[in-house]
Structure formats: C-alpha cells, structure tokens
Amino acid sequence: MIDRERTRSALASPAISALAAAVLFRLATSSFVTPPMVQDALAYTRSAQRLVARHLFAYSTAWPTAAHVAPNAIVTPGYLVFLAPFYALFGSAQSDATIRLVQPFVIGAQSLLAIATVFLVSLIGHRLGGRPSALLTGLLAAAYLPFGWAASVSLSESLGAFLVALDLLLALRFVEADVTRRTWRDAAVFGIASAALVMVRPVFALWPAAPFVYLVLRRLEPPRRLAVLAASALLGMALLIAPWTARNALVLHRLVPLRTSASAPLLDSLGGSRLAPDERSLWDRAMREQKDPAAAVAASRIRARLRSDASGFVLERVEWTLRAFSTPWIAVYDVFWEERFQRQTDRVDLSPDFSGAPTLALASLAGVSKYYHLGLSAMAAFGLLFVRRRPSVAVVASLPVYVLASMFTVLPQTRYAFPAAPALIVMASVGAAGVIPRVRVAVRARRVPVSSASEHGGSERTV
C-alpha cells in the first residue's frame, strides 16, 4: 500500500506536466498550418514506403517503386522503422495522396512523443529532487514549445529527444543504484536503450560511456565488477547495432558500423560539397579505395585552415557552436527557409493554406521561445555550480557538453542540438533549484528592520 502511494506521488507531477504540455504544444502548432514535405522529411517518408513495399532499405526521395535506387546506409534505420508501420497499415502506394492520408497519424504520434518526453523529463526531476523538483522540471519542459513544433515535420528529432530523455533516466537509475542493486541486467537495459538512440541519432554513439566514466571517477564499483557491467551494456547495444552492421557488410560489401555519410555534415560546415579540382582527385581516390570521400576532402580543408589561421579557425567554430546551441530549433522555420531560397519541385503539399511565411502568431511565439531557450541555457550553466550537491547530475550535464563537442567537431547547427534539450532543461531546473533559495535569503537579508522613534508614535518598518 505504501509503495502504491509512493508511485502515485511520483507520477502526479509528471502527469500534470504532460497535461500542460498537451495544451501548450497544441497552442504552438495551431499558430501555423501543416507545412509541405520537402528534402529530408520527404526522403525519410518515401524510404519508409520503399521499405514496406519492396523490403528494400534505401534512403532516397525517389518514388518507392523506382527500380534505379540501390540499397544504401546513408542513414541509420531507427526512424524508418518508426515510420514503416504507418505505411504498412495505411498503404505504401506510389501516390502523394497516400502520404497525405498517413501524415496526420505520423504527426499525432510525434506529438505524443513530445508529450512523453516532457513526462520523462519530469520523472528525471523527481529522481533528482522529489516532487517539487519534478513539477519544476516538468513545467519547464512543458513550456519548451520547440518540442511541439518538431512534431509537425517528419524528421527524426522528436524520436531522438524522447530517446535521450529515456536514456538519461535509465543512466541516472543505473549510477545511483546501491552497489548490491546495480546489476548486469540494468546495464544491459541501458545498453539497449542507448543503441535505440544511436540507431536514430548516430551522433550519440560515444555518449553511453559517460555513466561508466562516472562510476570509475567516483570509484563506485571494483574493476572486475565494472568490467562485467560495461560488457553487459555493450552486449545490449550489440543486440540492436550488430544486425545492422552485418547487413551493411553483406549488402554494401564493406564495413559500415552505422552510416556511410557520417562526414557529409562536416564537409557542409567547411564550405559545402562543391569541390575544387584538387579536391575532386582526393574524392575519386577515396572512392576507389572504398573510403569515405567526404572525410578525405574535409580533412584536407581542415589542414589547410589550420596552416593558414589555426586560432581564427578554432574561434570561428567555437562562435558558431555556441550560437547554434543557444538558439532553439523551430522545425517549421526550416521549411520556410526552403520555400524562400530553395523551393523544391519534388515535394508533397499537405495543406493548401500554407503561405510559405511565418504567421504573426508563430513569429511571436518563436521570439518568446528564443529568449526562453537562452534563459534555460544560462540557468543550465548555473546548474553546473550545484553538481557537488548531487554528483550524479554530472551524468546529465555530460550530455549537453558532449553535444557541444560534437557540434564543434561536425556541424554547428540548431537542429543538431535539439535532442539535447531534455538534458538542458534538467540542468536548468538544477540551476533554478540552487539559485532560488539563495535569492530568497538575499531578499530577506535586505529587509532589515528599522524602528522609528517611539516618542513620535512611529511603527516598525523595513527597507
């Protein structure tokens, strides 16, 4: 009976937060009509149709029945596996009408993922500070409107943010467990969840090491037992990743652990894919040697920049990274950019009322969200000052730091920072929980009683 009451108490604040998120996200998405499907969203969708119709995994915007599309590993399979059941249920026919039929269900599922992300973030808050922290963290997440906006497009970021929140919750549960209760099963479950995240957002491939680094630095496990736990986590990850890697080896006839285009974003951040004559020779040589051509050209450009102005290059990357991380990703704005600068002929229009420009309501909410995100970033930085109170918070803090490092290395872009939002919000709540009591103490200290002379009939007042 006591355990049931504790469970109800633990779930109350997350439930309230999820309800608030449902209302606020609906308000956020009502500020515009459904945008058209272009570029990556269209490629994901038609690739999911192809997977259902032809049992062929090939990422491309080509029609599902196009015979010229060969198997590839341009993206990891996680998000296509998420989309495929919708087309298995409602049809994978070569028709824009099919996409228009299915897309409302996909958006609905993405919206539920956004609400579930808030629920998980609130659960993390409860784990770190009980019911008050759960409510604070959950409401901070519910007010983060980009979660709702991300659900309006068929991209993997909503699923990625949900899996980040789940992975963080499992990581905290794992590292905070008593030594006798931290089992290899817990490590394996964390490994499986981490692999699911990697299959959706491969950039997180190295982050699952963070909880184990924490255990090492805190000396919470003897070396032999720690090795068993780490092996269990790796085995859990291998259960999902190894079949994909084996498929790539059989189909592509080379070792591709995750994806073939891993260096494409890096090349984009170094001037784009347009090649100079000497770079073309590098590209062709890498292709002949079955190496990543984008990585070869990117490495050449980095060496040239470091030789010419190393400090300027590093400072430029730092500036771009901080600017991108401190700006929220508003999914529909990417579509507006495409409409203005690169209007696609290959597209699926989902609403005849889409104007191609932000409405006044959306622009106003987006402006508020930018300042809100900046405030969360500042408060999250304050949160780092209170890690000593609850050392396990360092595991949460490691994720935004990891994302910053990966953005600096690969591509400083707001979309790449979006999946780190759950960790950013948790750290902001840690900062707020640490700062608010100090502000109260400071305010009370300033209210020094000053007594007026009793003979003048004065009363006590404060300044």
Short mmCIF file of C-alpha atoms in Angstrom, two decimals, residues 67-421:
data_model
loop_
_atom_site.label_atom_id
_atom_site.label_comp_id
_atom_site.label_asym_id
_atom_site.label_seq_id
_atom_site.Cartn_x
_atom_site.Cartn_y
_atom_site.Cartn_z
CA ALA A 67 13.97 0.50 -59.82
CA HIS A 68 17.20 2.51 -60.02
CA VAL A 69 17.51 3.04 -56.25
CA ALA A 70 20.15 0.73 -54.79
CA PRO A 71 20.46 -0.37 -51.14
CA ASN A 72 22.45 2.08 -49.04
CA ALA A 73 23.32 3.06 -45.48
CA ILE A 74 23.09 6.83 -45.82
CA VAL A 75 21.03 6.97 -42.62
CA THR A 76 20.64 4.60 -39.71
CA PRO A 77 17.39 2.59 -39.70
CA GLY A 78 15.79 3.76 -36.45
CA TYR A 79 13.46 6.44 -37.76
CA LEU A 80 12.46 4.46 -40.86
CA VAL A 81 11.49 1.57 -38.59
CA PHE A 82 9.33 4.06 -36.66
CA LEU A 83 7.63 5.33 -39.85
CA ALA A 84 7.22 1.99 -41.62
CA PRO A 85 4.26 0.65 -39.56
CA PHE A 86 2.14 3.65 -40.51
CA TYR A 87 2.59 2.83 -44.20
CA ALA A 88 2.17 -0.88 -43.56
CA LEU A 89 -1.25 -0.07 -42.08
CA PHE A 90 -2.43 2.65 -44.46
CA GLY A 91 -0.65 1.73 -47.68
CA SER A 92 2.67 2.35 -49.41
CA ALA A 93 1.31 3.11 -52.87
CA GLN A 94 3.23 5.41 -55.19
CA SER A 95 0.99 8.38 -54.53
CA ASP A 96 1.15 11.72 -52.79
CA ALA A 97 -2.40 11.02 -51.69
CA THR A 98 -1.12 8.13 -49.58
CA ILE A 99 1.33 10.45 -47.82
CA ARG A 100 -1.44 12.98 -47.20
CA LEU A 101 -3.57 10.21 -45.71
CA VAL A 102 -0.84 8.91 -43.41
CA GLN A 103 0.82 12.14 -42.35
CA PRO A 104 -1.81 13.23 -39.75
CA PHE A 105 -1.25 9.92 -37.94
CA VAL A 106 2.53 10.42 -38.05
CA ILE A 107 2.17 13.96 -36.69
CA GLY A 108 -0.14 12.63 -33.96
CA ALA A 109 2.44 10.02 -32.96
CA GLN A 110 5.20 12.66 -32.99
CA SER A 111 3.05 14.86 -30.77
CA LEU A 112 2.60 12.01 -28.30
CA LEU A 113 6.38 11.56 -28.31
CA ALA A 114 6.80 15.25 -27.45
CA ILE A 115 4.38 14.93 -24.52
CA ALA A 116 6.06 11.70 -23.40
CA THR A 117 9.41 13.49 -23.49
CA VAL A 118 8.05 16.06 -21.02
CA PHE A 119 6.77 13.20 -18.83
CA LEU A 120 10.22 11.56 -18.78
CA VAL A 121 11.99 14.85 -18.08
CA SER A 122 9.69 15.37 -15.10
CA LEU A 123 10.49 11.85 -13.87
CA ILE A 124 14.19 12.75 -14.04
CA GLY A 125 13.42 15.83 -11.96
CA HIS A 126 11.61 13.65 -9.41
CA ARG A 127 14.62 11.37 -9.17
CA LEU A 128 16.92 14.32 -8.55
CA GLY A 129 14.80 16.26 -6.06
CA GLY A 130 11.45 14.70 -5.30
CA ARG A 131 8.01 16.08 -6.11
CA PRO A 132 8.86 19.84 -6.10
CA SER A 133 11.75 19.24 -8.49
CA ALA A 134 9.57 17.02 -10.69
CA LEU A 135 6.96 19.76 -11.04
CA LEU A 136 9.55 22.47 -11.71
CA THR A 137 11.41 20.38 -14.28
CA GLY A 138 8.23 19.16 -15.94
CA LEU A 139 6.72 22.62 -16.30
CA LEU A 140 9.98 23.97 -17.70
CA ALA A 141 9.81 21.19 -20.31
CA ALA A 142 6.10 21.79 -21.00
CA ALA A 143 6.88 25.44 -21.75
CA TYR A 144 9.51 24.42 -24.29
CA LEU A 145 7.40 24.92 -27.43
CA PRO A 146 10.02 23.60 -29.91
CA PHE A 147 9.09 20.09 -28.70
CA GLY A 148 5.62 20.69 -30.10
CA TRP A 149 6.85 22.31 -33.31
CA ALA A 150 9.23 19.44 -34.03
CA ALA A 151 6.23 17.11 -34.23
CA SER A 152 4.90 18.99 -37.26
CA VAL A 153 7.53 17.59 -39.65
CA SER A 154 8.54 14.01 -40.50
CA LEU A 155 12.06 14.17 -39.10
CA SER A 156 13.81 12.03 -36.51
CA GLU A 157 14.41 14.76 -33.92
CA SER A 158 11.22 14.16 -31.90
CA LEU A 159 12.02 10.47 -31.55
CA GLY A 160 15.64 11.37 -30.79
CA ALA A 161 14.68 13.77 -27.96
CA PHE A 162 12.36 11.14 -26.45
CA LEU A 163 15.11 8.51 -26.51
CA VAL A 164 17.61 10.98 -24.99
CA ALA A 165 15.21 11.58 -22.08
CA LEU A 166 14.69 7.83 -21.65
CA ASP A 167 18.44 7.16 -21.77
CA LEU A 168 19.11 9.88 -19.19
CA LEU A 169 16.51 8.43 -16.83
CA LEU A 170 17.97 4.93 -17.17
CA ALA A 171 21.52 6.25 -16.76
CA LEU A 172 20.62 8.04 -13.51
CA ARG A 173 18.79 4.98 -12.21
CA PHE A 174 21.86 2.90 -13.04
CA VAL A 175 24.56 5.08 -11.47
CA GLU A 176 22.52 5.95 -8.37
CA ALA A 177 21.62 2.36 -7.54
CA ASP A 178 23.14 0.78 -4.47
CA VAL A 179 26.15 -1.40 -5.29
CA THR A 180 24.22 -4.55 -4.44
CA ARG A 181 21.32 -3.48 -6.68
CA ARG A 182 23.32 -2.32 -9.71
CA THR A 183 23.05 -5.44 -11.81
CA TRP A 184 24.23 -6.54 -15.22
CA ARG A 185 20.56 -6.55 -16.31
CA ASP A 186 20.32 -2.81 -15.57
CA ALA A 187 23.47 -2.25 -17.62
CA ALA A 188 22.08 -4.33 -20.50
CA VAL A 189 18.78 -2.39 -20.49
CA PHE A 190 20.72 0.88 -20.58
CA GLY A 191 22.77 -0.52 -23.48
CA ILE A 192 19.65 -1.46 -25.44
CA ALA A 193 18.11 2.00 -24.89
CA SER A 194 21.40 3.62 -25.91
CA ALA A 195 21.53 1.52 -29.06
CA ALA A 196 17.98 2.61 -29.95
CA LEU A 197 19.12 6.22 -29.58
CA VAL A 198 22.20 5.58 -31.75
CA MET A 199 20.04 3.92 -34.41
CA VAL A 200 18.02 7.15 -34.60
CA ARG A 201 20.73 9.75 -33.88
CA PRO A 202 24.14 8.12 -34.54
CA VAL A 203 25.99 11.18 -33.24
CA PHE A 204 25.31 9.85 -29.71
CA ALA A 205 27.34 6.69 -30.31
CA LEU A 206 30.01 7.56 -27.72
CA TRP A 207 27.87 9.18 -25.02
CA PRO A 208 26.76 5.87 -23.37
CA ALA A 209 30.29 5.65 -21.96
CA ALA A 210 29.54 8.65 -19.68
CA PRO A 211 27.81 6.70 -16.85
CA PHE A 212 30.72 4.24 -16.73
CA VAL A 213 33.26 7.06 -16.66
CA TYR A 214 31.27 8.45 -13.72
CA LEU A 215 31.44 5.10 -11.91
CA VAL A 216 35.20 4.98 -12.47
CA LEU A 217 35.83 8.53 -11.26
CA ARG A 218 33.63 8.05 -8.20
CA ARG A 219 35.11 4.61 -7.51
CA LEU A 220 31.66 3.16 -7.03
CA GLU A 221 32.48 -0.28 -8.42
CA PRO A 222 35.50 -2.62 -8.16
CA PRO A 223 37.31 -3.04 -11.51
CA ARG A 224 36.18 -6.63 -12.14
CA ARG A 225 32.51 -5.90 -11.47
CA LEU A 226 32.71 -2.69 -13.52
CA ALA A 227 34.08 -4.70 -16.45
CA VAL A 228 31.10 -7.08 -16.22
CA LEU A 229 28.65 -4.14 -16.18
CA ALA A 230 30.36 -2.47 -19.14
CA ALA A 231 30.37 -5.75 -21.08
CA SER A 232 26.65 -6.16 -20.36
CA ALA A 233 25.92 -2.66 -21.69
CA LEU A 234 27.98 -3.35 -24.82
CA LEU A 235 26.13 -6.62 -25.33
CA GLY A 236 22.83 -4.77 -25.03
CA MET A 237 23.96 -2.26 -27.65
CA ALA A 238 25.20 -5.03 -29.92
CA LEU A 239 21.76 -6.67 -29.92
CA LEU A 240 20.46 -3.74 -31.99
CA ILE A 241 23.55 -2.46 -33.77
CA ALA A 242 25.28 -5.71 -34.82
CA PRO A 243 22.48 -6.89 -37.18
CA TRP A 244 22.59 -3.51 -38.95
CA THR A 245 26.39 -3.64 -39.27
CA ALA A 246 26.19 -7.21 -40.57
CA ARG A 247 23.56 -6.16 -43.12
CA ASN A 248 25.84 -3.39 -44.35
CA ALA A 249 28.75 -5.80 -44.72
CA LEU A 250 26.62 -8.25 -46.73
CA VAL A 251 24.83 -5.70 -48.90
CA LEU A 252 27.49 -3.00 -49.33
CA HIS A 253 30.48 -5.38 -49.20
CA ARG A 254 32.39 -3.23 -46.72
CA LEU A 255 32.42 -2.45 -43.04
CA VAL A 256 29.92 0.31 -42.23
CA PRO A 257 29.19 0.27 -38.47
CA LEU A 258 26.47 2.92 -38.65
CA ARG A 259 26.22 5.04 -41.82
CA THR A 260 28.19 5.91 -44.95
CA SER A 261 27.57 9.66 -44.93
CA ALA A 262 28.89 10.40 -41.45
CA SER A 263 31.35 13.01 -42.77
CA ALA A 264 28.86 14.83 -45.03
CA PRO A 265 27.77 17.31 -42.30
CA LEU A 266 31.42 18.08 -41.54
CA LEU A 267 32.06 18.80 -45.21
CA ASP A 268 29.00 21.07 -45.28
CA SER A 269 30.38 23.07 -42.34
CA LEU A 270 33.68 23.54 -44.18
CA GLY A 271 32.36 25.13 -47.33
CA GLY A 272 29.89 22.63 -48.74
CA SER A 273 30.10 19.81 -51.26
CA ARG A 274 31.26 21.88 -54.22
CA LEU A 275 34.77 20.58 -54.97
CA ALA A 276 37.87 22.30 -56.28
CA PRO A 277 39.88 20.41 -58.95
CA ASP A 278 42.46 19.12 -56.45
CA GLU A 279 39.64 18.06 -54.10
CA ARG A 280 37.98 16.15 -56.92
CA SER A 281 41.08 13.99 -57.24
CA LEU A 282 41.03 13.35 -53.48
CA TRP A 283 37.36 12.40 -53.70
CA ASP A 284 37.92 10.00 -56.61
CA ARG A 285 40.91 8.36 -54.92
CA ALA A 286 38.90 7.77 -51.73
CA MET A 287 36.08 6.25 -53.78
CA ARG A 288 38.49 3.86 -55.49
CA GLU A 289 39.91 2.83 -52.12
CA GLN A 290 36.38 2.37 -50.70
CA LYS A 291 36.95 5.09 -48.11
CA ASP A 292 34.70 7.99 -47.09
CA PRO A 293 35.33 10.65 -49.78
CA ALA A 294 33.69 13.41 -47.75
CA ALA A 295 36.07 12.67 -44.85
CA ALA A 296 39.08 12.87 -47.16
CA VAL A 297 38.09 16.27 -48.55
CA ALA A 298 37.07 17.58 -45.12
CA ALA A 299 40.43 16.55 -43.63
CA SER A 300 42.22 18.36 -46.46
CA ARG A 301 40.24 21.55 -45.85
CA ILE A 302 40.85 21.40 -42.08
CA ARG A 303 44.61 21.01 -42.61
CA ALA A 304 44.60 23.99 -44.97
CA ARG A 305 42.67 26.16 -42.49
CA LEU A 306 44.93 25.19 -39.59
CA ARG A 307 48.03 26.04 -41.62
CA SER A 308 46.69 29.44 -42.66
CA ASP A 309 44.97 30.59 -39.42
CA ALA A 310 44.64 27.96 -36.71
CA SER A 311 43.40 30.25 -33.92
CA GLY A 312 40.94 32.01 -36.20
CA PHE A 313 39.55 28.69 -37.39
CA VAL A 314 39.08 27.39 -33.84
CA LEU A 315 37.49 30.62 -32.58
CA GLU A 316 35.14 30.67 -35.57
CA ARG A 317 33.98 27.12 -34.80
CA VAL A 318 33.51 27.97 -31.12
CA GLU A 319 31.40 31.03 -32.00
CA TRP A 320 29.23 29.07 -34.44
CA THR A 321 28.74 26.26 -31.94
CA LEU A 322 27.73 28.49 -29.03
CA ARG A 323 25.40 30.50 -31.24
CA ALA A 324 23.71 27.35 -32.57
CA PHE A 325 23.41 25.74 -29.14
CA SER A 326 21.88 28.85 -27.57
CA THR A 327 19.19 29.09 -30.30
CA PRO A 328 16.17 26.76 -30.35
CA TRP A 329 15.41 24.63 -33.40
CA ILE A 330 11.99 25.64 -34.71
CA ALA A 331 11.23 22.88 -37.20
CA VAL A 332 8.78 24.71 -39.42
CA TYR A 333 11.26 27.56 -39.95
CA ASP A 334 13.46 25.16 -41.92
CA VAL A 335 10.57 24.70 -44.33
CA PHE A 336 10.11 28.46 -44.60
CA TRP A 337 13.81 28.77 -45.49
CA GLU A 338 13.43 26.12 -48.20
CA GLU A 339 10.36 27.91 -49.57
CA ARG A 340 12.23 31.18 -49.82
CA PHE A 341 15.68 30.14 -51.01
CA GLN A 342 15.42 26.63 -52.48
CA ARG A 343 11.80 25.92 -53.34
CA GLN A 344 11.60 22.23 -54.18
CA THR A 345 9.81 20.89 -57.22
CA ASP A 346 9.79 17.43 -55.66
CA ARG A 347 7.53 17.97 -52.69
CA VAL A 348 4.24 16.92 -51.12
CA ASP A 349 1.94 19.78 -50.18
CA LEU A 350 -0.11 18.83 -47.12
CA SER A 351 -2.26 21.95 -46.78
CA PRO A 352 -3.50 24.38 -49.46
CA ASP A 353 -3.40 27.19 -46.89
CA PHE A 354 0.34 27.09 -46.28
CA SER A 355 1.65 30.56 -47.15
CA GLY A 356 5.40 29.94 -47.07
CA ALA A 357 5.97 32.61 -44.42
CA PRO A 358 5.52 32.66 -40.63
CA THR A 359 2.19 33.89 -39.33
CA LEU A 360 2.21 36.71 -36.79
CA ALA A 361 1.24 34.26 -34.04
CA LEU A 362 4.06 31.87 -34.91
CA ALA A 363 6.63 34.66 -35.18
CA SER A 364 5.58 36.00 -31.77
CA LEU A 365 5.77 32.58 -30.10
CA ALA A 366 9.08 31.86 -31.82
CA GLY A 367 10.52 35.10 -30.48
CA VAL A 368 9.46 34.22 -26.96
CA SER A 369 10.88 30.73 -27.36
CA LYS A 370 14.27 32.10 -28.40
CA TYR A 371 14.56 34.12 -25.19
CA TYR A 372 13.23 31.21 -23.17
CA HIS A 373 15.85 28.86 -24.66
CA LEU A 374 18.56 31.41 -23.93
CA GLY A 375 17.33 31.66 -20.34
CA LEU A 376 17.36 27.88 -20.00
CA SER A 377 20.92 27.80 -21.31
CA ALA A 378 22.04 30.41 -18.78
CA MET A 379 20.27 28.63 -15.91
CA ALA A 380 21.77 25.31 -17.03
CA ALA A 381 25.21 26.90 -16.75
CA PHE A 382 24.31 27.84 -13.15
CA GLY A 383 23.29 24.24 -12.64
CA LEU A 384 26.91 23.17 -13.11
CA LEU A 385 27.73 25.02 -9.87
CA PHE A 386 25.48 22.68 -7.88
CA VAL A 387 26.74 19.35 -9.17
CA ARG A 388 28.54 18.72 -5.86
CA ARG A 389 25.20 18.56 -4.05
CA ARG A 390 24.13 15.62 -6.20
CA PRO A 391 27.20 14.26 -8.04
CA SER A 392 25.10 12.08 -10.35
CA VAL A 393 23.86 15.28 -12.00
CA ALA A 394 27.24 15.22 -13.76
CA VAL A 395 25.89 12.38 -15.94
CA VAL A 396 23.07 14.67 -17.12
CA ALA A 397 25.46 17.59 -17.60
CA SER A 398 27.76 15.41 -19.70
CA LEU A 399 25.17 15.15 -22.47
CA PRO A 400 24.95 18.87 -23.41
CA VAL A 401 28.74 19.04 -23.13
CA TYR A 402 29.01 16.02 -25.44
CA VAL A 403 26.62 17.62 -27.94
CA LEU A 404 28.59 20.88 -27.86
CA ALA A 405 31.79 18.97 -28.59
CA SER A 406 30.19 17.02 -31.44
CA MET A 407 28.71 20.19 -32.94
CA PHE A 408 32.10 21.91 -32.77
CA THR A 409 33.66 18.90 -34.48
CA VAL A 410 30.99 18.14 -37.07
CA LEU A 411 28.37 20.79 -37.78
CA PRO A 412 27.23 23.74 -35.61
CA GLN A 413 23.51 23.71 -36.38
CA THR A 414 20.46 24.26 -34.16
CA ARG A 415 18.79 21.10 -35.45
CA TYR A 416 21.73 19.00 -34.23
CA ALA A 417 21.42 20.49 -30.73
CA PHE A 418 17.68 19.81 -30.42
CA PRO A 419 17.85 16.25 -28.99
CA ALA A 420 19.95 17.61 -26.10
CA ALA A 421 17.03 19.80 -24.96
#
